[in-house]
XYZ file of N, CA and C in Angstrom:
663
model
N 0.847 -1.191 0.000
C 0.000 0.000 0.000
C 0.886 1.245 0.000
N 0.363 2.324 -0.588
C 1.137 3.552 -0.770
C 0.452 4.745 -0.123
N 1.238 5.771 0.121
C 0.719 6.974 0.757
C 1.576 8.163 0.373
N 0.941 9.238 -0.102
C 1.655 10.492 -0.353
C 1.830 11.236 0.970
N 2.776 12.146 1.004
C 3.068 12.889 2.225
C 1.818 13.583 2.744
N 1.563 13.446 4.054
C 0.429 14.058 4.748
C -0.919 13.502 4.302
N -0.935 12.338 3.670
C -2.186 11.693 3.271
C -2.329 10.374 4.031
N -3.402 9.622 3.707
C -3.636 8.332 4.342
C -3.248 7.209 3.393
N -2.863 6.075 3.968
C -2.489 4.935 3.150
C -3.693 4.362 2.412
N -3.444 3.931 1.181
C -4.477 3.279 0.383
C -4.717 1.875 0.916
N -5.773 1.238 0.437
C -6.004 -0.165 0.763
C -4.964 -1.017 0.037
N -4.366 -1.917 0.739
C -3.341 -2.748 0.128
C -3.926 -3.871 -0.712
N -3.084 -4.498 -1.509
C -3.487 -5.637 -2.325
C -2.466 -6.762 -2.143
N -2.934 -8.000 -2.232
C -2.053 -9.155 -2.161
C -1.448 -9.420 -3.536
N -0.143 -9.548 -3.588
C 0.537 -9.858 -4.847
C 1.577 -10.942 -4.582
N 1.947 -11.723 -5.596
C 2.996 -12.739 -5.404
C 4.311 -12.070 -5.022
N 5.100 -12.771 -4.229
C 6.403 -12.251 -3.833
C 7.278 -12.077 -5.076
N 7.961 -10.930 -5.155
C 8.821 -10.683 -6.308
C 9.522 -9.351 -6.181
N 10.196 -8.958 -7.231
C 10.943 -7.705 -7.230
C 9.997 -6.516 -7.273
N 10.458 -5.390 -6.736
C 9.683 -4.158 -6.801
C 10.502 -3.101 -7.527
N 9.806 -2.207 -8.211
C 10.477 -1.123 -8.928
C 10.723 0.026 -7.969
N 11.927 0.619 -8.030
C 12.292 1.674 -7.104
C 12.957 2.830 -7.823
N 12.549 4.043 -7.502
C 13.170 5.237 -8.056
C 14.590 5.378 -7.496
N 15.592 5.584 -8.350
C 16.966 5.706 -7.847
C 17.157 6.826 -6.821
N 16.299 7.848 -6.863
C 16.443 8.951 -5.911
C 15.459 8.835 -4.742
N 14.957 7.645 -4.503
C 14.004 7.454 -3.400
C 14.688 7.698 -2.056
N 13.888 8.062 -1.069
C 14.408 8.364 0.259
C 15.093 7.179 0.913
N 14.571 5.980 0.689
C 15.161 4.804 1.317
C 16.537 4.490 0.728
N 16.701 4.644 -0.584
C 17.979 4.310 -1.221
C 19.057 5.344 -0.941
N 18.672 6.611 -0.860
C 19.667 7.667 -0.696
C 19.959 8.029 0.758
N 18.931 8.002 1.597
C 19.111 8.484 2.962
C 18.686 7.478 4.031
N 18.321 6.275 3.617
C 17.969 5.248 4.593
C 16.693 5.527 5.359
N 15.750 6.249 4.726
C 14.494 6.561 5.416
C 13.579 5.342 5.363
N 13.685 4.514 6.380
C 12.894 3.299 6.401
C 12.824 2.699 7.789
N 11.777 1.919 8.011
C 11.559 1.213 9.269
C 11.100 -0.196 8.945
N 11.344 -1.120 9.852
C 10.750 -2.437 9.676
C 10.337 -2.993 11.023
N 9.486 -3.996 10.980
C 9.084 -4.722 12.170
C 9.339 -6.200 11.936
N 9.256 -6.981 12.980
C 9.436 -8.421 12.858
C 8.577 -9.125 13.887
N 7.768 -10.061 13.446
C 6.937 -10.848 14.352
C 6.716 -12.225 13.745
N 6.208 -13.143 14.555
C 6.086 -14.526 14.100
C 4.658 -15.052 14.275
N 4.313 -15.970 13.378
C 3.070 -16.726 13.491
C 3.444 -18.160 13.844
N 2.795 -18.705 14.860
C 3.085 -20.065 15.318
C 1.861 -20.954 15.118
N 2.104 -22.193 14.766
C 1.026 -23.173 14.629
C 0.929 -23.982 15.923
N -0.278 -24.131 16.428
C -0.490 -24.893 17.654
C -0.686 -26.375 17.328
N -0.748 -27.193 18.376
C -0.906 -28.633 18.196
C -2.232 -28.988 17.529
N -3.246 -28.152 17.731
C -4.547 -28.424 17.098
C -4.715 -27.733 15.748
N -3.616 -27.170 15.216
C -3.650 -26.613 13.874
C -3.955 -25.136 13.783
N -4.284 -24.498 14.898
C -4.549 -23.051 14.860
C -3.243 -22.286 14.617
N -3.368 -21.097 14.022
C -2.208 -20.238 13.788
C -2.383 -18.980 14.632
N -1.371 -18.686 15.438
C -1.465 -17.591 16.393
C -0.423 -16.514 16.117
N -0.835 -15.264 16.326
C 0.072 -14.115 16.323
C 0.126 -13.565 17.741
N 1.253 -12.961 18.096
C 1.404 -12.400 19.432
C 1.419 -10.883 19.380
N 0.330 -10.269 19.803
C 0.204 -8.818 19.945
C 0.696 -8.022 18.734
N 0.202 -8.298 17.535
C 0.676 -7.539 16.358
C 0.366 -6.051 16.444
N -0.661 -5.701 17.219
C -0.981 -4.277 17.354
C 0.158 -3.523 18.034
N 0.938 -4.217 18.875
C 2.074 -3.564 19.519
C 3.173 -3.252 18.501
N 3.359 -4.138 17.533
C 4.310 -3.857 16.459
C 3.850 -2.667 15.637
N 2.530 -2.599 15.404
C 1.980 -1.473 14.644
C 2.208 -0.156 15.374
N 1.997 -0.166 16.663
C 2.185 1.049 17.453
C 3.656 1.441 17.516
N 4.535 0.436 17.586
C 5.970 0.738 17.598
C 6.406 1.343 16.273
N 5.816 0.860 15.164
C 6.130 1.446 13.867
C 5.657 2.893 13.789
N 4.517 3.184 14.361
C 4.009 4.557 14.349
C 4.949 5.484 15.118
N 5.468 5.012 16.242
C 6.433 5.809 17.010
C 7.693 6.049 16.185
N 8.173 4.979 15.529
C 9.357 5.114 14.691
C 9.133 6.050 13.515
N 7.945 5.979 12.919
C 7.633 6.831 11.772
C 7.654 8.312 12.165
N 7.169 8.602 13.351
C 7.198 9.994 13.820
C 8.636 10.474 13.950
N 9.510 9.616 14.476
C 10.926 9.988 14.638
C 11.606 10.175 13.288
N 11.197 9.378 12.291
C 11.832 9.399 10.974
C 11.096 10.290 9.967
N 10.108 11.068 10.436
C 9.339 11.988 9.583
C 8.655 11.242 8.429
N 7.993 10.125 8.765
C 7.334 9.292 7.770
C 5.843 9.166 8.078
N 5.086 8.854 7.054
C 3.687 8.484 7.236
C 3.640 6.996 7.598
N 2.791 6.626 8.527
C 2.674 5.226 8.927
C 1.243 4.747 8.733
N 1.035 3.466 8.416
C -0.322 2.939 8.331
C -0.974 2.932 9.714
N -2.279 2.961 9.746
C -2.978 2.863 11.014
C -2.723 1.480 11.625
N -3.000 1.369 12.908
C -2.853 0.074 13.570
C -3.732 -0.961 12.893
N -4.949 -0.557 12.521
C -5.893 -1.484 11.890
C -5.368 -1.971 10.533
N -4.822 -1.083 9.723
C -4.304 -1.485 8.408
C -3.059 -2.343 8.554
N -2.228 -2.024 9.517
C -1.029 -2.814 9.773
C -1.415 -4.239 10.141
N -2.289 -4.387 11.123
C -2.684 -5.718 11.590
C -3.408 -6.487 10.486
N -4.244 -5.806 9.721
C -4.949 -6.466 8.621
C -3.959 -6.998 7.589
N -2.943 -6.212 7.262
C -1.945 -6.640 6.281
C -1.184 -7.865 6.786
N -0.831 -7.859 8.064
C -0.120 -9.003 8.641
C -0.988 -10.252 8.593
N -2.241 -10.117 8.998
C -3.139 -11.275 9.014
C -3.399 -11.805 7.604
N -3.556 -10.912 6.639
C -3.776 -11.342 5.258
C -2.564 -12.075 4.708
N -1.381 -11.577 5.055
C -0.149 -12.224 4.593
C -0.015 -13.626 5.174
N -0.300 -13.748 6.456
C -0.212 -15.061 7.104
C -1.268 -16.011 6.552
N -2.504 -15.532 6.439
C -3.595 -16.386 5.949
C -3.305 -16.892 4.539
N -2.767 -16.028 3.699
C -2.501 -16.420 2.308
C -1.325 -17.382 2.187
N -0.511 -17.461 3.240
C 0.660 -18.346 3.211
C 0.614 -19.374 4.343
N -0.587 -19.677 4.829
C -0.714 -20.522 6.020
C -0.125 -21.916 5.837
N -0.075 -22.396 4.598
C 0.496 -23.734 4.385
C 1.990 -23.772 4.686
N 2.627 -22.597 4.747
C 4.059 -22.531 5.007
C 4.390 -22.339 6.487
N 3.373 -22.228 7.342
C 3.640 -22.107 8.778
C 4.080 -23.475 9.301
N 5.280 -23.602 9.843
C 5.784 -24.912 10.273
C 4.923 -25.560 11.361
N 5.035 -26.849 11.478
C 4.342 -27.580 12.541
C 4.982 -27.242 13.883
N 4.272 -27.480 15.001
C 4.815 -27.137 16.325
C 6.187 -27.769 16.573
N 7.101 -26.947 17.076
C 8.444 -27.417 17.377
C 9.408 -27.361 16.211
N 8.908 -27.030 15.021
C 9.750 -27.007 13.820
C 10.087 -25.592 13.369
N 9.665 -24.604 14.138
C 9.933 -23.229 13.747
C 8.665 -22.404 13.716
N 8.673 -21.354 12.933
C 7.537 -20.425 12.855
C 7.553 -19.742 11.496
N 6.529 -18.947 11.254
C 6.535 -18.081 10.077
C 6.942 -16.681 10.537
N 8.004 -16.164 9.958
C 8.466 -14.819 10.283
C 7.810 -13.830 9.332
N 7.218 -12.778 9.882
C 6.552 -11.751 9.079
C 7.353 -10.464 9.183
N 7.636 -9.857 8.039
C 8.437 -8.635 7.986
C 7.616 -7.488 7.391
N 6.991 -6.652 8.229
C 6.392 -5.405 7.745
C 7.499 -4.376 7.495
N 7.426 -3.708 6.369
C 8.486 -2.796 5.943
C 7.866 -1.484 5.476
N 8.329 -0.379 6.035
C 7.858 0.957 5.656
C 9.040 1.737 5.100
N 8.916 2.197 3.856
C 10.054 2.857 3.212
C 9.638 4.182 2.578
N 10.597 5.103 2.540
C 10.417 6.336 1.791
C 10.663 6.047 0.324
N 9.606 5.820 -0.434
C 9.735 5.391 -1.832
C 9.707 6.548 -2.826
N 9.254 7.716 -2.378
C 9.190 8.860 -3.270
C 10.549 9.476 -3.538
N 10.725 10.119 -4.713
C 12.019 10.726 -5.062
C 12.312 11.952 -4.218
N 13.557 12.074 -3.768
C 13.973 13.244 -3.004
C 15.490 13.365 -3.149
N 15.941 14.405 -3.860
C 17.376 14.578 -4.084
C 18.032 15.319 -2.934
N 17.346 16.343 -2.406
C 17.877 17.070 -1.256
C 17.646 16.286 0.022
N 18.305 16.693 1.091
C 18.151 16.018 2.379
C 16.824 16.443 2.997
N 15.808 15.616 2.794
C 14.458 15.928 3.249
C 13.634 14.650 3.240
N 12.504 14.631 3.954
C 11.635 13.458 3.924
C 11.117 13.190 2.512
N 10.899 11.925 2.216
C 10.380 11.542 0.898
C 8.957 12.068 0.696
N 8.551 12.137 -0.570
C 7.214 12.633 -0.909
C 6.162 11.521 -0.924
N 6.612 10.274 -0.847
C 5.681 9.138 -0.880
C 6.267 7.986 -0.080
N 5.352 7.190 0.505
C 5.782 6.072 1.343
C 5.072 4.797 0.921
N 5.782 3.687 1.056
C 5.240 2.385 0.685
C 5.344 1.448 1.878
N 4.262 0.742 2.139
C 4.218 -0.242 3.216
C 4.058 -1.629 2.604
N 4.979 -2.512 2.931
C 5.010 -3.860 2.364
C 5.077 -4.866 3.508
N 4.393 -5.975 3.358
C 4.502 -7.060 4.330
C 4.772 -8.360 3.581
N 5.805 -9.074 3.968
C 6.084 -10.372 3.369
C 6.455 -11.358 4.479
N 6.557 -12.629 4.147
C 6.764 -13.641 5.181
C 7.606 -14.789 4.656
N 8.184 -15.528 5.616
C 8.995 -16.699 5.274
C 9.006 -17.661 6.456
N 8.937 -18.969 6.198
C 9.113 -19.920 7.301
C 10.555 -19.880 7.796
N 10.731 -19.986 9.114
C 12.069 -19.943 9.701
C 12.189 -20.983 10.800
N 13.422 -21.382 11.087
C 13.691 -22.235 12.229
C 13.933 -21.380 13.455
N 14.382 -21.981 14.523
C 14.703 -21.229 15.731
C 15.923 -20.351 15.477
N 15.846 -19.083 15.892
C 16.915 -18.127 15.595
C 18.194 -18.504 16.325
N 18.059 -18.779 17.614
C 19.224 -19.172 18.395
C 19.133 -20.656 18.723
N 20.226 -21.353 18.571
C 20.265 -22.777 18.881
C 21.346 -23.020 19.931
N 20.924 -23.588 21.053
C 21.888 -23.863 22.110
C 22.161 -22.636 22.969
N 23.253 -22.681 23.698
C 23.617 -21.614 24.631
C 24.255 -20.452 23.879
N 23.849 -19.229 24.252
C 24.465 -18.044 23.657
C 25.814 -17.779 24.303
N 26.786 -17.469 23.491
C 28.132 -17.151 23.953
C 28.436 -15.733 23.498
N 28.260 -14.771 24.396
C 28.325 -13.355 24.035
C 29.697 -12.759 24.314
N 30.077 -11.814 23.470
C 31.275 -11.011 23.712
C 30.842 -9.578 23.986
N 31.435 -8.955 24.983
C 31.128 -7.564 25.317
C 31.887 -6.659 24.352
N 31.144 -5.834 23.623
C 31.739 -4.944 22.626
C 32.136 -3.623 23.287
N 33.406 -3.304 23.244
C 33.914 -2.101 23.899
C 34.422 -1.047 22.918
N 34.430 -1.382 21.628
C 34.955 -0.447 20.625
C 33.838 0.217 19.824
N 32.837 -0.571 19.411
C 31.746 -0.048 18.580
C 30.490 0.175 19.423
N 29.720 1.190 19.032
C 28.445 1.476 19.687
C 27.297 1.135 18.745
N 26.217 0.601 19.300
C 25.037 0.285 18.504
C 24.154 1.518 18.328
N 24.102 2.371 19.368
C 23.249 3.556 19.320
C 23.830 4.623 20.238
N 23.395 5.863 20.025
C 23.856 6.971 20.853
C 22.643 7.762 21.337
N 22.753 8.461 22.479
C 21.643 9.296 22.945
C 21.244 10.325 21.901
N 19.954 10.445 21.680
C 19.458 11.384 20.682
C 19.370 10.810 19.286
N 19.846 9.574 19.102
C 19.807 8.941 17.781
C 18.525 8.161 17.552
N 18.637 7.055 16.820
C 17.446 6.281 16.460
C 17.452 4.879 17.073
N 18.252 4.675 18.123
C 18.326 3.361 18.740
C 17.018 2.899 19.346
N 16.140 3.835 19.695
C 14.865 3.481 20.309
C 13.772 3.145 19.327
N 14.055 3.195 18.013
C 13.072 2.822 16.992
C 13.728 1.808 16.058
N 12.904 1.109 15.282
C 13.429 0.029 14.441
C 13.756 0.572 13.039
N 14.682 1.520 13.002
C 15.109 2.124 11.742
C 16.062 1.188 11.011
N 15.959 1.136 9.691
C 16.825 0.240 8.912
C 18.304 0.601 9.079
N 18.584 1.875 9.332
C 19.970 2.328 9.453
C 20.645 1.842 10.735
N 19.882 1.284 11.660
C 20.471 0.803 12.914
C 21.229 -0.506 12.746
N 21.013 -1.202 11.635
C 21.454 -2.594 11.570
C 22.745 -2.819 10.781
N 22.937 -2.091 9.697
C 24.171 -2.286 8.930
C 25.404 -1.927 9.750
N 25.264 -1.006 10.696
C 26.424 -0.566 11.482
C 26.913 -1.628 12.456
N 26.109 -2.677 12.700
C 26.568 -3.715 13.626
C 27.115 -4.938 12.895
N 27.128 -4.918 11.559
C 27.674 -6.054 10.817
C 29.135 -6.318 11.190
N 29.917 -5.256 11.280
C 31.358 -5.428 11.530
C 31.621 -6.049 12.909
N 31.055 -5.499 14.003
C 31.316 -6.141 15.296
C 30.775 -7.569 15.381
N 29.661 -7.867 14.700
C 29.138 -9.226 14.700
C 30.091 -10.158 13.951
N 30.583 -9.705 12.798
C 31.516 -10.527 12.023
C 32.785 -10.802 12.822
N 33.282 -9.788 13.523
C 34.490 -9.974 14.330
C 34.228 -10.925 15.489
N 33.033 -10.841 16.086
C 32.683 -11.729 17.195
C 32.599 -13.179 16.724
N 31.975 -13.401 15.575
C 31.826 -14.760 15.074
C 33.170 -15.344 14.627
N 34.070 -14.487 14.176
C 35.406 -14.962 13.823
C 36.153 -15.473 15.050
N 35.744 -14.980 16.233
C 36.324 -15.438 17.497
C 35.474 -16.528 18.137
N 34.479 -17.026 17.379
C 33.605 -18.127 17.791
C 32.608 -17.740 18.880
N 32.247 -16.453 18.949
C 31.140 -16.021 19.786
C 29.867 -16.048 18.947
N 28.706 -16.207 19.605
C 27.450 -16.278 18.866
C 26.819 -14.919 18.635
N 27.106 -13.959 19.504
C 26.487 -12.641 19.349
C 27.274 -11.620 20.159
N 26.839 -10.356 20.032
C 27.545 -9.235 20.651
C 26.661 -8.574 21.698
N 27.230 -8.296 22.843
C 26.554 -7.530 23.885
C 27.106 -6.111 23.867
N 26.247 -5.160 23.477
C 26.684 -3.768 23.356
C 26.522 -3.033 24.679
N 27.430 -2.092 24.906
C 27.349 -1.214 26.065
C 26.763 0.127 25.638
N 26.500 0.980 26.591
C 25.880 2.270 26.282
C 26.906 3.342 25.920
N 28.084 2.919 25.505
C 29.133 3.877 25.160
C 30.065 4.129 26.324
N 29.686 3.645 27.493
C 30.532 3.810 28.676
C 30.878 2.438 29.240
N 30.071 1.963 30.198
C 30.387 0.668 30.819
C 29.147 -0.133 31.181
N 27.953 0.372 30.853
C 26.734 -0.297 31.275
C 26.145 -1.155 30.156
N 25.653 -2.320 30.545
C 25.030 -3.241 29.598
C 23.809 -2.584 28.977
N 23.659 -2.751 27.651
C 22.523 -2.126 26.982
C 21.678 -3.129 26.206
N 22.233 -3.756 25.166
C 21.406 -4.600 24.304
C 22.287 -5.556 23.507
N 21.767 -6.753 23.248
C 22.406 -7.673 22.319
C 21.997 -7.249 20.919
N 22.761 -7.613 19.903
C 22.496 -7.115 18.552
C 21.110 -7.495 18.044
N 20.582 -8.648 18.474
C 19.314 -9.130 17.929
C 18.203 -9.221 18.958
N 18.444 -8.793 20.174
C 17.431 -8.994 21.206
C 17.692 -8.088 22.408
N 16.654 -7.862 23.199
C 16.826 -7.225 24.501
C 17.463 -8.237 25.453
N 17.915 -7.767 26.592
C 18.573 -8.655 27.543
C 18.133 -8.313 28.958
N 18.019 -9.345 29.798
C 17.841 -9.114 31.228
C 18.785 -10.033 31.984
N 19.136 -9.620 33.183
C 20.085 -10.360 34.006
C 19.400 -10.773 35.305
N 19.761 -11.924 35.809
C 19.225 -12.417 37.075
C 20.336 -12.391 38.108
N 20.094 -11.683 39.212
C 21.057 -11.594 40.301
C 20.315 -11.908 41.591
N 20.561 -13.094 42.117
C 19.823 -13.514 43.302
C 18.357 -13.652 42.984
N 17.534 -12.898 43.692
C 16.088 -12.911 43.459
C 15.627 -11.722 42.623
N 16.561 -11.001 42.047
C 16.233 -9.811 41.259
C 16.412 -10.067 39.774
N 15.524 -9.466 38.970
C 15.669 -9.448 37.515
C 16.008 -8.025 37.110
N 17.130 -7.852 36.460
C 17.617 -6.527 36.079
C 17.581 -6.385 34.567
N 17.100 -5.251 34.098
C 17.087 -4.983 32.657
C 17.385 -3.510 32.422
N 18.145 -3.185 31.381
C 18.467 -1.777 31.122
C 17.201 -0.964 30.823
N 17.164 0.292 31.217
C 15.998 1.133 30.928
C 15.917 1.485 29.447
N 14.711 1.509 28.905
C 14.516 1.900 27.498
C 14.401 3.424 27.449
N 15.549 4.077 27.480
C 15.584 5.529 27.596
C 15.950 6.231 26.296
N 15.722 5.541 25.155
C 15.956 6.201 23.872
C 17.002 5.541 23.003
N 17.879 4.746 23.604
C 18.901 4.068 22.815
C 18.610 2.570 22.654
N 17.609 2.061 23.356
C 17.250 0.650 23.301
C 15.854 0.502 22.697
N 15.703 -0.432 21.776
C 14.396 -0.690 21.181
C 13.477 -1.356 22.200
N 12.322 -0.756 22.519
C 11.392 -1.408 23.446
C 10.915 -2.749 22.913
N 11.054 -3.792 23.714
C 10.661 -5.138 23.274
C 9.167 -5.351 23.312
N 8.703 -6.358 22.577
C 7.285 -6.729 22.560
C 7.094 -8.133 23.118
N 7.956 -9.053 22.717
C 7.832 -10.416 23.223
C 8.494 -10.572 24.577
C-alpha cells in the first residue's frame, strides 16, 4: 500500500512475492528513510495459527515513523496486512516445534527526493517466510567495547533500517572469534542490548534490565 506525504495509506493488495520497482532517488535508497518490524506466526498442536500482539508492532512502527518523519499505516491497516499475509501463506507455517513463520512489515520512503528531506511518498510492504529457531543452544556473548550500537538522541529506540548495517562489523568480528552474538554497552560501561534482542540479568532474586531511555528498542515479546 502507498501513501503520499500528509495523506492516508491506500487499501493494500495481495501480490505474489517478487521484485519491486524503485526510483533511484528514493528516500530509502539515498538516505535510509525506512523502518521495519518483525513478528512470528506459530502453529499450535490443534492446527490453529497464532500471532502475538501484532498491534504492539503497529504502534511501535508509528512511534518510529514519527521519529523518521514518515507516514505510517494505522494500527488497523497494519494488523490487517499481517493477518492477510499469514492467511494467504498458512500452508508454510511450520508444525509445532519445527519453527515459525516470520513476518516482515516494511515501511520505506519510496518517493524521489534529491535534497536532504523526507520523501514525498511512502510504501508499506509485508512479506513472510518460514524460519527455524533463531538461536540454537547456549548463547556465547562477547562484550563490545569499541563499537556502539546507538547513541543518545539517535534512532536506537526505533526500528530504523539504518540501525542494523552498522553492527555487521562487530558481529563478524565476534563470530570470527567463535562467539554467537555481541553484547553492546551504552558507550561507557553499562550493559545495553544484544544485537538481535533485549537482555535481562538475574542476580539472586532480582531481575535486572536496562531502561529503554531512547537508545534501546522497546521489546514486545
